[in-house]
Amino acid sequence: MTKRSQRGVTLLELLIAITLMSLLSGGILYGLRVGLTALEKTNNRFLANRRVLGVDRALQQQLAGLIPVGATCLGPDGAPGGKTRYFQGEPQAMRFLTNYSLNEAARGFPRLVEYSVIPGENNQGVRLIVNETIYTGPTSLMGQCLGFRMDPARGLPIPLFRPVQAGAGSFVLADRLAAVRFVFQEKMPAPQPPRWVPVWSAPAWPLAIRIEITPADANAGSLDVTTVTVPVRVNAEPFKQYAD
């Protein structure tokens, strides 16, 4: 009789095969994890860059959409006093009327906007916030201007507006910043070039507005909110009588 050879898998071979499959599966899972982590980081960076571009665009659109309007200030007795342009320009606060809204873009009603620089979370750095209020007419400005104070550098009166308050409806345009400052370009008599001033008290509208932004931690791998300079194209005065 001829013996038939019997072929099979030994226990050692089976253990080796299982070990190799486990190592291969572990390598595949690790590769997937690394790929998903890289994808998440890339997506987060993309969203952060998109947010920065959105902030830059919003600042430019709101500043470019400045609407010249006048406001009545309160007198010492609380009664209506003098009139002023509805514009506040100080190093840490700014307010004006614009046709651009963060919520509705260029659609809808004009908005009263208030910019302010406030301390960041846990007093780490600063953040830039903005408040928006629908403008429905001159009554919207009542109580905004509390009177006047003198600019010691010029000897000119500056409208004294109520402080900007951060609330639940405030937009945080930029956070984790080292510093933010508003400066304003003033037209000078010829032949002097325009100059930048930190407090606006000139009897005119500024030629341009600059928001100087310094990030707390600059990241070479992503965009940072940086300085924005926008020209102000306003050629109308709210209290001037124009011929028909």
CSV table of C-alpha atoms in Angstrom, one decimal:
chain,number,residue,atom,x,y,z
A,1,MET,CA,0.0,0.0,0.0
A,2,THR,CA,1.1,3.6,-0.7
A,3,LYS,CA,1.0,6.0,2.1
A,4,ARG,CA,-0.7,9.2,1.3
A,5,SER,CA,1.1,12.3,2.6
A,6,GLN,CA,-1.1,14.5,4.8
A,7,ARG,CA,-0.5,18.2,4.6
A,8,GLY,CA,-1.7,20.7,7.3
A,9,VAL,CA,-0.8,23.8,9.4
A,10,THR,CA,1.1,23.4,12.6
A,11,LEU,CA,0.3,25.3,15.7
A,12,LEU,CA,3.5,27.3,15.4
A,13,GLU,CA,2.6,28.4,11.9
A,14,LEU,CA,-0.8,29.4,13.0
A,15,LEU,CA,0.6,31.5,15.8
A,16,ILE,CA,3.0,33.2,13.4
A,17,ALA,CA,0.2,34.0,11.0
A,18,ILE,CA,-1.9,35.5,13.7
A,19,THR,CA,1.0,37.6,15.0
A,20,LEU,CA,1.7,38.9,11.5
A,21,MET,CA,-2.0,39.8,10.9
A,22,SER,CA,-2.1,41.5,14.3
A,23,LEU,CA,1.0,43.6,13.5
A,24,LEU,CA,-0.4,44.4,10.0
A,25,SER,CA,-3.8,45.4,11.4
A,26,GLY,CA,-2.1,47.5,14.1
A,27,GLY,CA,0.0,49.3,11.5
A,28,ILE,CA,-3.1,50.0,9.4
A,29,LEU,CA,-5.0,51.4,12.4
A,30,TYR,CA,-2.0,53.6,13.4
A,31,GLY,CA,-1.7,54.9,9.9
A,32,LEU,CA,-5.4,55.7,9.8
A,33,ARG,CA,-5.2,57.5,13.2
A,34,VAL,CA,-2.2,59.6,12.0
A,35,GLY,CA,-4.1,60.5,8.8
A,36,LEU,CA,-7.3,61.5,10.6
A,37,THR,CA,-5.3,63.6,13.1
A,38,ALA,CA,-3.5,65.4,10.3
A,39,LEU,CA,-6.8,65.9,8.5
A,40,GLU,CA,-8.4,67.3,11.7
A,41,LYS,CA,-5.4,69.7,12.2
A,42,THR,CA,-5.6,70.8,8.6
A,43,ASN,CA,-9.4,71.4,8.8
A,44,ASN,CA,-9.0,73.4,12.0
A,45,ARG,CA,-6.3,75.5,10.5
A,46,PHE,CA,-8.5,76.1,7.4
A,47,LEU,CA,-11.4,77.2,9.6
A,48,ALA,CA,-9.1,79.5,11.6
A,49,ASN,CA,-7.7,81.1,8.5
A,50,ARG,CA,-11.3,81.4,7.1
A,51,ARG,CA,-12.3,83.1,10.3
A,52,VAL,CA,-9.4,85.5,10.1
A,53,LEU,CA,-10.2,86.4,6.5
A,54,GLY,CA,-13.9,87.0,7.6
A,55,VAL,CA,-12.8,89.3,10.4
A,56,ASP,CA,-10.6,91.3,8.0
A,57,ARG,CA,-13.4,91.6,5.5
A,58,ALA,CA,-16.0,92.6,8.1
A,59,LEU,CA,-13.7,95.3,9.5
A,60,GLN,CA,-13.1,96.7,6.0
A,61,GLN,CA,-16.8,96.6,5.0
A,62,GLN,CA,-18.0,98.3,8.2
A,63,LEU,CA,-15.4,101.1,8.1
A,64,ALA,CA,-15.9,101.6,4.3
A,65,GLY,CA,-19.7,101.8,4.9
A,66,LEU,CA,-19.5,104.7,7.4
A,67,ILE,CA,-22.7,106.9,7.1
A,68,PRO,CA,-22.4,110.6,8.1
A,69,VAL,CA,-25.1,111.4,10.6
A,70,GLY,CA,-25.4,113.9,13.4
A,71,ALA,CA,-26.3,113.4,17.1
A,72,THR,CA,-27.6,115.6,19.8
A,73,CYS,CA,-25.6,115.7,23.0
A,74,LEU,CA,-27.0,116.2,26.5
A,75,GLY,CA,-26.3,119.4,28.4
A,76,PRO,CA,-25.3,119.7,32.0
A,77,ASP,CA,-28.9,119.7,33.1
A,78,GLY,CA,-29.7,116.6,31.1
A,79,ALA,CA,-31.6,118.6,28.4
A,80,PRO,CA,-30.5,118.4,24.8
A,81,GLY,CA,-27.4,120.5,24.3
A,82,GLY,CA,-25.0,120.9,21.3
A,83,LYS,CA,-24.8,118.7,18.2
A,84,THR,CA,-21.9,116.7,16.9
A,85,ARG,CA,-21.0,114.1,14.3
A,86,TYR,CA,-21.9,110.6,15.4
A,87,PHE,CA,-18.4,109.4,15.5
A,88,GLN,CA,-16.2,108.4,18.5
A,89,GLY,CA,-12.5,107.9,17.8
A,90,GLU,CA,-10.3,106.9,20.7
A,91,PRO,CA,-7.4,104.5,21.2
A,92,GLN,CA,-9.6,101.8,22.8
A,93,ALA,CA,-13.1,102.6,21.6
A,94,MET,CA,-14.8,103.6,18.3
A,95,ARG,CA,-18.4,104.1,17.2
A,96,PHE,CA,-20.2,105.2,14.1
A,97,LEU,CA,-23.1,104.5,11.8
A,98,THR,CA,-22.6,102.0,8.9
A,99,ASN,CA,-24.5,100.3,6.2
A,100,TYR,CA,-22.8,97.0,6.8
A,101,SER,CA,-23.9,94.5,9.4
A,102,LEU,CA,-22.1,91.4,10.6
A,103,ASN,CA,-25.4,89.5,10.7
A,104,GLU,CA,-26.9,90.7,7.4
A,105,ALA,CA,-23.9,92.0,5.5
A,106,ALA,CA,-25.1,94.9,3.2
A,107,ARG,CA,-28.8,94.0,3.6
A,108,GLY,CA,-31.2,95.4,6.1
A,109,PHE,CA,-31.2,98.5,8.2
A,110,PRO,CA,-28.1,100.6,8.9
A,111,ARG,CA,-26.4,99.7,12.2
A,112,LEU,CA,-24.9,101.7,15.0
A,113,VAL,CA,-21.6,99.9,15.8
A,114,GLU,CA,-19.5,100.2,18.8
A,115,TYR,CA,-15.9,98.8,18.9
A,116,SER,CA,-14.1,98.3,22.1
A,117,VAL,CA,-10.9,96.6,23.4
A,118,ILE,CA,-11.5,94.6,26.6
A,119,PRO,CA,-9.3,92.2,28.6
A,120,GLY,CA,-9.1,88.7,27.4
A,121,GLU,CA,-10.1,85.5,29.2
A,122,ASN,CA,-8.5,85.3,32.6
A,123,ASN,CA,-6.9,88.7,31.9
A,124,GLN,CA,-4.7,87.1,29.3
A,125,GLY,CA,-4.1,89.6,26.5
A,126,VAL,CA,-7.0,91.5,25.0
A,127,ARG,CA,-9.9,90.9,22.7
A,128,LEU,CA,-11.7,93.1,20.1
A,129,ILE,CA,-15.5,93.2,20.4
A,130,VAL,CA,-18.3,95.0,18.5
A,131,ASN,CA,-21.9,95.8,19.4
A,132,GLU,CA,-24.5,96.4,16.7
A,133,THR,CA,-27.8,98.2,17.1
A,134,ILE,CA,-30.4,98.8,14.4
A,135,TYR,CA,-30.6,102.5,13.4
A,136,THR,CA,-34.2,103.6,13.1
A,137,GLY,CA,-33.7,107.3,13.0
A,138,PRO,CA,-32.4,110.2,15.1
A,139,THR,CA,-34.2,108.8,18.2
A,140,SER,CA,-31.8,105.9,18.1
A,141,LEU,CA,-29.0,108.3,19.0
A,142,MET,CA,-30.7,109.7,22.1
A,143,GLY,CA,-28.5,109.3,25.2
A,144,GLN,CA,-25.5,108.2,23.2
A,145,CYS,CA,-23.6,111.5,23.6
A,146,LEU,CA,-23.4,112.6,27.2
A,147,GLY,CA,-21.8,116.0,26.6
A,148,PHE,CA,-18.4,117.4,25.7
A,149,ARG,CA,-14.9,117.4,27.1
A,150,MET,CA,-11.9,119.4,26.0
A,151,ASP,CA,-9.0,117.9,24.1
A,152,PRO,CA,-5.9,119.3,26.0
A,153,ALA,CA,-3.7,118.9,22.9
A,154,ARG,CA,-5.9,121.1,20.7
A,155,GLY,CA,-8.2,123.0,23.0
A,156,LEU,CA,-11.2,121.7,21.0
A,157,PRO,CA,-14.3,120.0,22.4
A,158,ILE,CA,-14.7,116.3,22.0
A,159,PRO,CA,-18.0,114.5,22.3
A,160,LEU,CA,-18.3,112.4,25.4
A,161,PHE,CA,-20.1,109.2,24.6
A,162,ARG,CA,-21.4,106.6,27.0
A,163,PRO,CA,-18.9,103.7,27.7
A,164,VAL,CA,-19.1,100.7,25.4
A,165,GLN,CA,-20.5,97.8,27.4
A,166,ALA,CA,-19.8,94.1,26.6
A,167,GLY,CA,-22.9,92.0,26.7
A,168,ALA,CA,-24.4,88.7,25.6
A,169,GLY,CA,-25.0,90.2,22.1
A,170,SER,CA,-21.4,91.4,21.6
A,171,PHE,CA,-19.4,89.9,18.8
A,172,VAL,CA,-15.9,88.8,19.6
A,173,LEU,CA,-14.1,89.7,16.4
A,174,ALA,CA,-10.6,88.7,17.5
A,175,ASP,CA,-9.3,87.1,20.7
A,176,ARG,CA,-5.9,86.2,22.2
A,177,LEU,CA,-4.3,89.5,21.1
A,178,ALA,CA,-1.4,91.3,22.6
A,179,ALA,CA,-2.7,94.8,21.7
A,180,VAL,CA,-5.3,96.6,19.7
A,181,ARG,CA,-5.3,100.4,19.0
A,182,PHE,CA,-7.5,102.7,16.8
A,183,VAL,CA,-5.8,105.6,15.0
A,184,PHE,CA,-7.2,108.1,12.6
A,185,GLN,CA,-5.8,110.0,9.7
A,186,GLU,CA,-6.3,113.7,9.7
A,187,LYS,CA,-6.0,116.1,6.7
A,188,MET,CA,-3.5,118.8,7.3
A,189,PRO,CA,-3.1,122.2,5.6
A,190,ALA,CA,-1.0,122.1,2.5
A,191,PRO,CA,1.8,121.4,2.0
A,192,GLN,CA,1.8,119.2,5.1
A,193,PRO,CA,1.0,115.5,4.6
A,194,PRO,CA,-1.8,113.9,6.5
A,195,ARG,CA,-1.0,112.7,10.0
A,196,TRP,CA,-2.2,109.9,12.2
A,197,VAL,CA,-3.7,110.8,15.6
A,198,PRO,CA,-4.8,108.5,18.5
A,199,VAL,CA,-7.8,110.7,19.5
A,200,TRP,CA,-10.2,112.2,17.0
A,201,SER,CA,-11.2,115.8,17.8
A,202,ALA,CA,-10.9,117.5,14.4
A,203,PRO,CA,-14.0,119.3,13.1
A,204,ALA,CA,-14.2,116.9,10.1
A,205,TRP,CA,-14.4,113.2,9.2
A,206,PRO,CA,-11.1,111.3,9.2
A,207,LEU,CA,-9.5,110.5,5.9
A,208,ALA,CA,-8.9,106.9,7.0
A,209,ILE,CA,-9.1,104.6,10.0
A,210,ARG,CA,-6.5,102.1,11.1
A,211,ILE,CA,-7.0,99.3,13.5
A,212,GLU,CA,-3.6,98.2,14.7
A,213,ILE,CA,-3.7,94.6,15.9
A,214,THR,CA,-0.8,92.7,17.4
A,215,PRO,CA,-1.4,88.9,17.8
A,216,ALA,CA,-0.3,87.4,21.2
A,217,ASP,CA,1.3,84.3,19.6
A,218,ALA,CA,2.2,84.6,15.9
A,219,ASN,CA,1.8,81.3,14.1
A,220,ALA,CA,3.8,80.8,10.9
A,221,GLY,CA,1.5,78.0,9.9
A,222,SER,CA,-1.7,80.0,9.9
A,223,LEU,CA,-3.1,83.5,9.3
A,224,ASP,CA,-3.2,86.0,12.1
A,225,VAL,CA,-5.5,89.0,12.4
A,226,THR,CA,-3.3,92.0,11.5
A,227,THR,CA,-3.5,95.7,11.0
A,228,VAL,CA,-6.4,97.0,8.9
A,229,THR,CA,-6.4,100.4,7.2
A,230,VAL,CA,-9.5,101.6,5.4
A,231,PRO,CA,-10.1,105.0,3.7
A,232,VAL,CA,-13.2,106.9,4.7
A,233,ARG,CA,-15.0,108.3,1.7
A,234,VAL,CA,-17.4,110.7,3.3
A,235,ASN,CA,-18.1,114.0,1.7
A,236,ALA,CA,-21.3,115.1,3.4
A,237,GLU,CA,-21.9,116.9,6.7
A,238,PRO,CA,-24.9,116.1,8.7
A,239,PHE,CA,-25.7,119.7,9.7
A,240,LYS,CA,-24.9,121.4,6.5
A,241,GLN,CA,-27.7,122.8,4.4
A,242,TYR,CA,-27.3,121.8,0.7
A,243,ALA,CA,-28.9,123.6,-2.1
A,244,ASP,CA,-31.5,121.7,-4.2
